[in-house]
Amino acid sequence: MTDSKASPRDLRIGVYICHCGGNISDVVDCPKVVEAAAGFDDVVVSREHSFMCSDPAQEMIIEDIRKQGLNRVVIASCSPSLHELTFRRTVERGGLNPFLYEHANIREQVSWVHGSRPEEATAKAIRLVRAAVGKVRLLTAEERIGVEVLKRALVVGGGLAGLRAAKSLADQGIEVTLVEASPFLGGHTAQLEHLFPHADQARELMAPLLRGVADSSRIEVLTRAKVVGVEGYFGNFQVELEVQPRHIRGPLPADKLAQITEACPKSAPSEFDYGLRERKAIYMPYPGCVPEVPAVDMQSCSRCGKCEEILGADAVDFDEQARRVKVDAGCVLMATGFKPYEPYKGELGYGELEGVVTLAQFIRILGALPKDAGELEVGGRKIQSVALIHCVGSREIDGVHDPSPHRPLRTYCSRVCCSASLHAASEIRERFPGVNVFELYRDIRSYGFYEEVFERASRNRVVFLKYSDYEIPVVKAGNGEAALSVVVNDQLTGGKAVDVPVDLVVLASAMEPGDAGEIVGLMKLPIGSDGFLLEVHPKLRPVELAVEGVMVAGTAQAPMSTDETSAAACAAAAKAARILTRDEIPLDPFVARVDLSRCQGEGLCVAQCGYDGALQLEEIEQDGEKVKRASVNAVLCKGCGACVAVCPHRAIDIVGCTLDQLYRQVDGLCA
Amino acid sequence: MPDLVPFLEVPDLLVETGGDGLNLCFGCGTCTGLCPWNLVRSFNVRLLIRTAQLGLEPEDTADVWRCATCGYCVANCPREVPIIDVMRSMRAMTGESGSHPQTIRAMLASQGQNGNPWAGEAEARNGWACELEMPESGQADDWMFYACCTQCYDPETRRSAVAQVRVLRAGGVKMWISPLESVCCGCSVRETGSVELTERMGRSNVDRFKKSGARRILTASPHCYNAFIKDYPAWGGEYEVRHYTQVMHELLQSGQLVPKREVKRTVTYHDPCYLGRHNGIYDEPRACIRAVPGVELVEMPRNREESLCCQGGGGQIFMDAPADERFAKLRVQEALDAGAEVLLTACPYCNSMFRDSIKILDAEDRLKVMDIAELVWESLA
């Protein structure tokens, strides 16, 4: 860079004031700011433009750098989170080091907040520009920090999102380790049947994906595994996994599988069927699941050895122990999914009245019925009418829903339950036309293209009853004709109490955040107030977590439909691939830098540092003596500045934000 | 109050009898907001549809008989609920238990007995045309002119039929009068839910029309026009059907009719629901009016698709609403406010309803009701 040695003596600063199409200029007197800036020391160019981020404006800046020999640039516009990077690139294209640039925010910090006081706003804008000009004088040319990338992704979670992301990465030539906590892949999607809106069979859709993952030479699948340790940083994570034993070596021929399942004397409630049925201690949830090796649930197993008799001693090992596995990965994708909310005992009759089930359970019930079943039968009872109740555990309101002792309030909308309920309602009406279906809803939120699901339910003559946010329906035992009775103050009938006699009540229960495991604490992953993983910014940095190199895919982030989950997983995979296909990742250089000529190795900074491994004392040789001096790991350092504050010798500073630069900035503000 | 219990056999039956689409309603209330009844008294259309969805008893059974089938709600329903069809099915269901309003029962009795709703003698049906000497048959390409029962039996409205025939003849249209044995087109029977009687009368007409050799039918009333087009094909009655304003418009366009005499009057035109909203005919009647020299056509604020119903349809003409519950009274006032001296229409029901309301408003010296044909004839004669 030609300008890197520019001393304060031969500074040539360009200042650019953006109107933001009126967002700024409607309040701030931009020409006045331009005029003021022109008067600051060493400012040789001062201009304005209606949109500084536009191509013509950027070209103007580049031309100024080249023709006017600018060696510092200040742009006063919107928030730096929007366009600082844009302008750094502009400056770089003009041949200047991109870190000889300073940004002043005169939109969010001025025009948007002082709209009623234009004169004072203009004065504030001038101050902010003066501060930026003061700081830019002392900026130095810097190089981005290069991080070497380990070319493997760790995908945590083997549901739809994890599978889709893993497959997508493997298809791009990237090695993947896929970690699943349960013994089988497929997650909750494998437990679904006909997916809205087009009634595709969930497991048929999943089959090629499962097969693709299982057969991929680039994907290592670890089931019954969880993350127990994480070290390292962006591009270079060392992850430790604990893998619980399966106790069975497979694959097994189909007849053997049938035999052991038959022979096993112990059983437990089936996770796959949400406890509606029992499964054996040695089990596979459904035919064709992956891995195609049964798992043994040692909590219910009695070690009777019947399976061993059938399979032979080589295939069964009751004493197999958990093992630890280390994985080096450049990126981590969190696909830890959701948990279907199970209503508390007594919530809308759940757990107390026969015939009250969750939608997830009802889908299993529908799935277990023979295709040509002429009647809807549940638990041996013939069902003639069904009520589906929306918003169970979602959109809860303080004072209406009781947060204690059951759980904290869940105020968010679970998004898929409306469409899923409507879809189930249509399925009932289409398969069993004699069954009356009632939907008790607060608002129908079958958003976007799912409108057709609502439309179809309406055409199938599903009867809708609307309950208000403040009056939850009551489910009670029926009196005579029907097993149950649902009383709802129907907003569509003037709020009058309507008593709907039904044989079955289906609760469209919420999607809760899944258990993401220890990795959340280990990596300090941000969790939102609703308990889901929190992405950095839905528009600017979707599917990225604030911890660099960690992406979130699917319902670990928020309630999503299977379509949305697939899209989110592909987005996360694309973001990961962007990192993993490079040899090195450039990071901004805004981290701590030690001035070895001043450092005395007292280590006050190290004690203050909040980021493990970012700052430590290292033994070096100085003037022929072995001394301890502070040393920064530029990748782990977040540039927070805690070290700067405690150093008694002013031996440490944050690049791009040194104390001297800050003083100049303050001088500019106070002048 | 005991809780309401849904009884879905009711909506099942309503759907079976033509109210399919009942369940599309999501209760927005656009219908109630638009229904002209709410200009004169409360009528909660949405709630009535809601009670139908759940099979509940309506709060006021009289509500079942209120709809004038004007179609303003249907045209604006965001869910395309066939509200009129649902109303009709509800009437059919209520009627089956014999609980028609007295006036409707009388009308239906007359329809069954005399073939017209006005208790007129069947033999007197074609009496309106005695001075016109219309033939009773014609060539295959000639038109059969089918007058509305109201024109046949209401002495004041019959003038419009005479004018229609005169104007069409002046334009060279060859036509014969519908057979004396014809009966009412059945619209009011249908709209009040008597499905069987509607079909019996319809089939009887199809028979008579066939014997008289009719292939092309000219109607005086938009209601007959609507019935012939939409109901009769199901009973084997396939015709080329025109409302007289359509043919009159063609004659004026082609120059076969040239109104010459200046008629210096400010007029306004009321779109009949069954011509406008139900069948999309808005321009032809206006073109006919504009063809008359000297006439100034002013529009009322509610016109074309937003026309205010006269309350004659759906059997309402027979219900004799109290004076302060008449839409026609509002409409007459609108015509007066628009500065019109003549309130023109192209439907015998509207014609009759407006005459009554002008009397109620004591406005006979300020506003006159005329059929478009009467205006055109004034300019031709």
mmCIF file of N, CA and C in Angstrom, chain A residues 461-516:
data_model
loop_
_atom_site.group_PDB
_atom_site.id
_atom_site.type_symbol
_atom_site.label_atom_id
_atom_site.label_comp_id
_atom_site.label_asym_id
_atom_site.label_seq_id
_atom_site.Cartn_x
_atom_site.Cartn_y
_atom_site.Cartn_z
ATOM 1 N N ARG A 461 -65.474 -28.938 4.946
ATOM 2 C CA ARG A 461 -66.542 -28.659 5.902
ATOM 3 C C ARG A 461 -66.138 -28.958 7.337
ATOM 4 N N VAL A 462 -64.910 -28.575 7.622
ATOM 5 C CA VAL A 462 -64.482 -28.561 9.017
ATOM 6 C C VAL A 462 -65.192 -27.374 9.667
ATOM 7 N N VAL A 463 -65.670 -27.540 10.890
ATOM 8 C CA VAL A 463 -66.396 -26.459 11.562
ATOM 9 C C VAL A 463 -65.428 -25.711 12.484
ATOM 10 N N PHE A 464 -65.350 -24.406 12.275
ATOM 11 C CA PHE A 464 -64.403 -23.594 13.051
ATOM 12 C C PHE A 464 -65.101 -22.880 14.195
ATOM 13 N N LEU A 465 -64.459 -22.905 15.346
ATOM 14 C CA LEU A 465 -64.954 -22.141 16.496
ATOM 15 C C LEU A 465 -63.787 -21.316 16.994
ATOM 16 N N LYS A 466 -64.043 -20.029 17.207
ATOM 17 C CA LYS A 466 -62.936 -19.140 17.580
ATOM 18 C C LYS A 466 -63.024 -18.777 19.049
ATOM 19 N N TYR A 467 -61.968 -19.109 19.789
ATOM 20 C CA TYR A 467 -61.970 -18.690 21.187
ATOM 21 C C TYR A 467 -61.083 -17.473 21.369
ATOM 22 N N SER A 468 -61.413 -16.654 22.347
ATOM 23 C CA SER A 468 -60.654 -15.418 22.517
ATOM 24 C C SER A 468 -59.359 -15.733 23.263
ATOM 25 N N ASP A 469 -58.422 -14.785 23.190
ATOM 26 C CA ASP A 469 -57.133 -14.966 23.850
ATOM 27 C C ASP A 469 -57.311 -15.168 25.349
ATOM 28 N N TYR A 470 -58.428 -14.700 25.870
ATOM 29 C CA TYR A 470 -58.567 -14.656 27.318
ATOM 30 C C TYR A 470 -59.509 -15.722 27.872
ATOM 31 N N GLU A 471 -60.100 -16.525 27.001
ATOM 32 C CA GLU A 471 -61.006 -17.557 27.482
ATOM 33 C C GLU A 471 -60.651 -18.895 26.839
ATOM 34 N N ILE A 472 -59.883 -19.662 27.555
ATOM 35 C CA ILE A 472 -59.437 -20.951 27.041
ATOM 36 C C ILE A 472 -60.621 -21.928 27.093
ATOM 37 N N PRO A 473 -60.798 -22.760 26.060
ATOM 38 C CA PRO A 473 -61.887 -23.731 26.096
ATOM 39 C C PRO A 473 -61.734 -24.687 27.283
ATOM 40 N N VAL A 474 -62.829 -25.303 27.647
ATOM 41 C CA VAL A 474 -62.801 -26.258 28.757
ATOM 42 C C VAL A 474 -63.140 -27.636 28.196
ATOM 43 N N VAL A 475 -62.295 -28.610 28.527
ATOM 44 C CA VAL A 475 -62.571 -29.985 28.100
ATOM 45 C C VAL A 475 -63.039 -30.760 29.324
ATOM 46 N N LYS A 476 -64.202 -31.401 29.218
ATOM 47 C CA LYS A 476 -64.698 -32.181 30.358
ATOM 48 C C LYS A 476 -65.309 -33.486 29.862
ATOM 49 N N ALA A 477 -65.629 -34.343 30.804
ATOM 50 C CA ALA A 477 -66.250 -35.611 30.429
ATOM 51 C C ALA A 477 -67.629 -35.327 29.849
ATOM 52 N N GLY A 478 -68.000 -36.090 28.822
ATOM 53 C CA GLY A 478 -69.283 -35.860 28.167
ATOM 54 C C GLY A 478 -70.425 -36.381 29.020
ATOM 55 N N ASN A 479 -71.635 -35.988 28.632
ATOM 56 C CA ASN A 479 -72.786 -36.498 29.384
ATOM 57 C C ASN A 479 -73.655 -37.349 28.450
ATOM 58 N N GLY A 480 -73.257 -38.617 28.361
ATOM 59 C CA GLY A 480 -74.089 -39.526 27.581
ATOM 60 C C GLY A 480 -73.551 -39.796 26.194
ATOM 61 N N GLU A 481 -74.108 -39.132 25.191
ATOM 62 C CA GLU A 481 -73.833 -39.466 23.787
ATOM 63 C C GLU A 481 -72.351 -39.532 23.428
ATOM 64 N N ALA A 482 -71.632 -38.469 23.776
ATOM 65 C CA ALA A 482 -70.219 -38.434 23.417
ATOM 66 C C ALA A 482 -69.367 -38.550 24.673
ATOM 67 N N ALA A 483 -68.121 -39.028 24.462
ATOM 68 C CA ALA A 483 -67.244 -39.270 25.605
ATOM 69 C C ALA A 483 -66.796 -37.974 26.259
ATOM 70 N N LEU A 484 -66.637 -36.948 25.429
ATOM 71 C CA LEU A 484 -66.082 -35.697 25.930
ATOM 72 C C LEU A 484 -66.963 -34.531 25.510
ATOM 73 N N SER A 485 -66.739 -33.430 26.173
ATOM 74 C CA SER A 485 -67.459 -32.239 25.796
ATOM 75 C C SER A 485 -66.491 -31.068 25.894
ATOM 76 N N VAL A 486 -66.470 -30.262 24.844
ATOM 77 C CA VAL A 486 -65.589 -29.097 24.833
ATOM 78 C C VAL A 486 -66.470 -27.857 24.854
ATOM 79 N N VAL A 487 -66.304 -27.039 25.851
ATOM 80 C CA VAL A 487 -67.116 -25.818 25.938
ATOM 81 C C VAL A 487 -66.240 -24.633 25.554
ATOM 82 N N VAL A 488 -66.737 -23.865 24.591
ATOM 83 C CA VAL A 488 -65.945 -22.742 24.084
ATOM 84 C C VAL A 488 -66.867 -21.539 23.925
ATOM 85 N N ASN A 489 -66.386 -20.397 24.396
ATOM 86 C CA ASN A 489 -67.130 -19.163 24.143
ATOM 87 C C ASN A 489 -66.775 -18.718 22.738
ATOM 88 N N ASP A 490 -67.671 -19.031 21.813
ATOM 89 C CA ASP A 490 -67.351 -18.892 20.392
ATOM 90 C C ASP A 490 -67.489 -17.438 19.932
ATOM 91 N N GLN A 491 -66.355 -16.865 19.564
ATOM 92 C CA GLN A 491 -66.346 -15.464 19.142
ATOM 93 C C GLN A 491 -67.155 -15.241 17.876
ATOM 94 N N LEU A 492 -67.354 -16.295 17.105
ATOM 95 C CA LEU A 492 -68.109 -16.148 15.865
ATOM 96 C C LEU A 492 -69.619 -16.229 16.123
ATOM 97 N N THR A 493 -69.984 -16.648 17.337
ATOM 98 C CA THR A 493 -71.404 -16.695 17.692
ATOM 99 C C THR A 493 -71.644 -15.718 18.839
ATOM 100 N N GLY A 494 -71.059 -14.553 18.701
ATOM 101 C CA GLY A 494 -71.277 -13.519 19.701
ATOM 102 C C GLY A 494 -70.722 -13.860 21.066
ATOM 103 N N GLY A 495 -69.719 -14.722 21.108
ATOM 104 C CA GLY A 495 -69.093 -15.050 22.389
ATOM 105 C C GLY A 495 -69.927 -15.983 23.253
ATOM 106 N N LYS A 496 -70.974 -16.541 22.674
ATOM 107 C CA LYS A 496 -71.825 -17.444 23.469
ATOM 108 C C LYS A 496 -71.148 -18.786 23.698
ATOM 109 N N ALA A 497 -71.505 -19.412 24.807
ATOM 110 C CA ALA A 497 -70.916 -20.707 25.136
ATOM 111 C C ALA A 497 -71.505 -21.772 24.213
ATOM 112 N N VAL A 498 -70.633 -22.445 23.493
ATOM 113 C CA VAL A 498 -71.058 -23.544 22.631
ATOM 114 C C VAL A 498 -70.455 -24.821 23.210
ATOM 115 N N ASP A 499 -71.299 -25.801 23.386
ATOM 116 C CA ASP A 499 -70.875 -27.063 23.989
ATOM 117 C C ASP A 499 -70.779 -28.098 22.872
ATOM 118 N N VAL A 500 -69.559 -28.479 22.541
ATOM 119 C CA VAL A 500 -69.355 -29.400 21.423
ATOM 120 C C VAL A 500 -69.125 -30.811 21.955
ATOM 121 N N PRO A 501 -70.056 -31.722 21.728
ATOM 122 C CA PRO A 501 -69.834 -33.087 22.168
ATOM 123 C C PRO A 501 -68.918 -33.806 21.183
ATOM 124 N N VAL A 502 -67.822 -34.366 21.687
ATOM 125 C CA VAL A 502 -66.875 -35.052 20.807
ATOM 126 C C VAL A 502 -66.366 -36.334 21.453
ATOM 127 N N ASP A 503 -65.822 -37.200 20.612
ATOM 128 C CA ASP A 503 -65.265 -38.452 21.116
ATOM 129 C C ASP A 503 -63.759 -38.363 21.318
ATOM 130 N N LEU A 504 -63.156 -37.370 20.670
ATOM 131 C CA LEU A 504 -61.701 -37.262 20.733
ATOM 132 C C LEU A 504 -61.313 -35.786 20.726
ATOM 133 N N VAL A 505 -60.371 -35.433 21.584
ATOM 134 C CA VAL A 505 -59.844 -34.068 21.587
ATOM 135 C C VAL A 505 -58.365 -34.143 21.242
ATOM 136 N N VAL A 506 -57.966 -33.367 20.232
ATOM 137 C CA VAL A 506 -56.566 -33.352 19.795
ATOM 138 C C VAL A 506 -55.978 -31.987 20.117
ATOM 139 N N LEU A 507 -54.920 -31.975 20.875
ATOM 140 C CA LEU A 507 -54.304 -30.718 21.283
ATOM 141 C C LEU A 507 -53.104 -30.401 20.386
ATOM 142 N N ALA A 508 -53.208 -29.315 19.648
ATOM 143 C CA ALA A 508 -52.089 -28.899 18.790
ATOM 144 C C ALA A 508 -51.077 -28.206 19.682
ATOM 145 N N SER A 509 -50.185 -28.998 20.251
ATOM 146 C CA SER A 509 -49.296 -28.454 21.277
ATOM 147 C C SER A 509 -48.053 -27.823 20.649
ATOM 148 N N ALA A 510 -47.436 -26.994 21.447
ATOM 149 C CA ALA A 510 -46.352 -26.125 20.978
ATOM 150 C C ALA A 510 -45.101 -26.899 20.565
ATOM 151 N N MET A 511 -44.223 -26.198 19.874
ATOM 152 C CA MET A 511 -42.864 -26.688 19.641
ATOM 153 C C MET A 511 -41.986 -25.997 20.670
ATOM 154 N N GLU A 512 -41.346 -26.810 21.482
ATOM 155 C CA GLU A 512 -40.447 -26.257 22.494
ATOM 156 C C GLU A 512 -39.017 -26.356 21.987
ATOM 157 N N PRO A 513 -38.125 -25.519 22.545
ATOM 158 C CA PRO A 513 -36.718 -25.665 22.169
ATOM 159 C C PRO A 513 -36.240 -27.078 22.521
ATOM 160 N N GLY A 514 -35.492 -27.675 21.641
ATOM 161 C CA GLY A 514 -34.952 -29.001 21.933
ATOM 162 C C GLY A 514 -33.817 -28.903 22.938
ATOM 163 N N ASP A 515 -33.417 -30.042 23.435
ATOM 164 C CA ASP A 515 -32.285 -30.043 24.364
ATOM 165 C C ASP A 515 -30.999 -30.067 23.537
ATOM 166 N N ALA A 516 -30.342 -28.913 23.453
ATOM 167 C CA ALA A 516 -29.161 -28.821 22.603
ATOM 168 C C ALA A 516 -27.929 -29.409 23.284
#
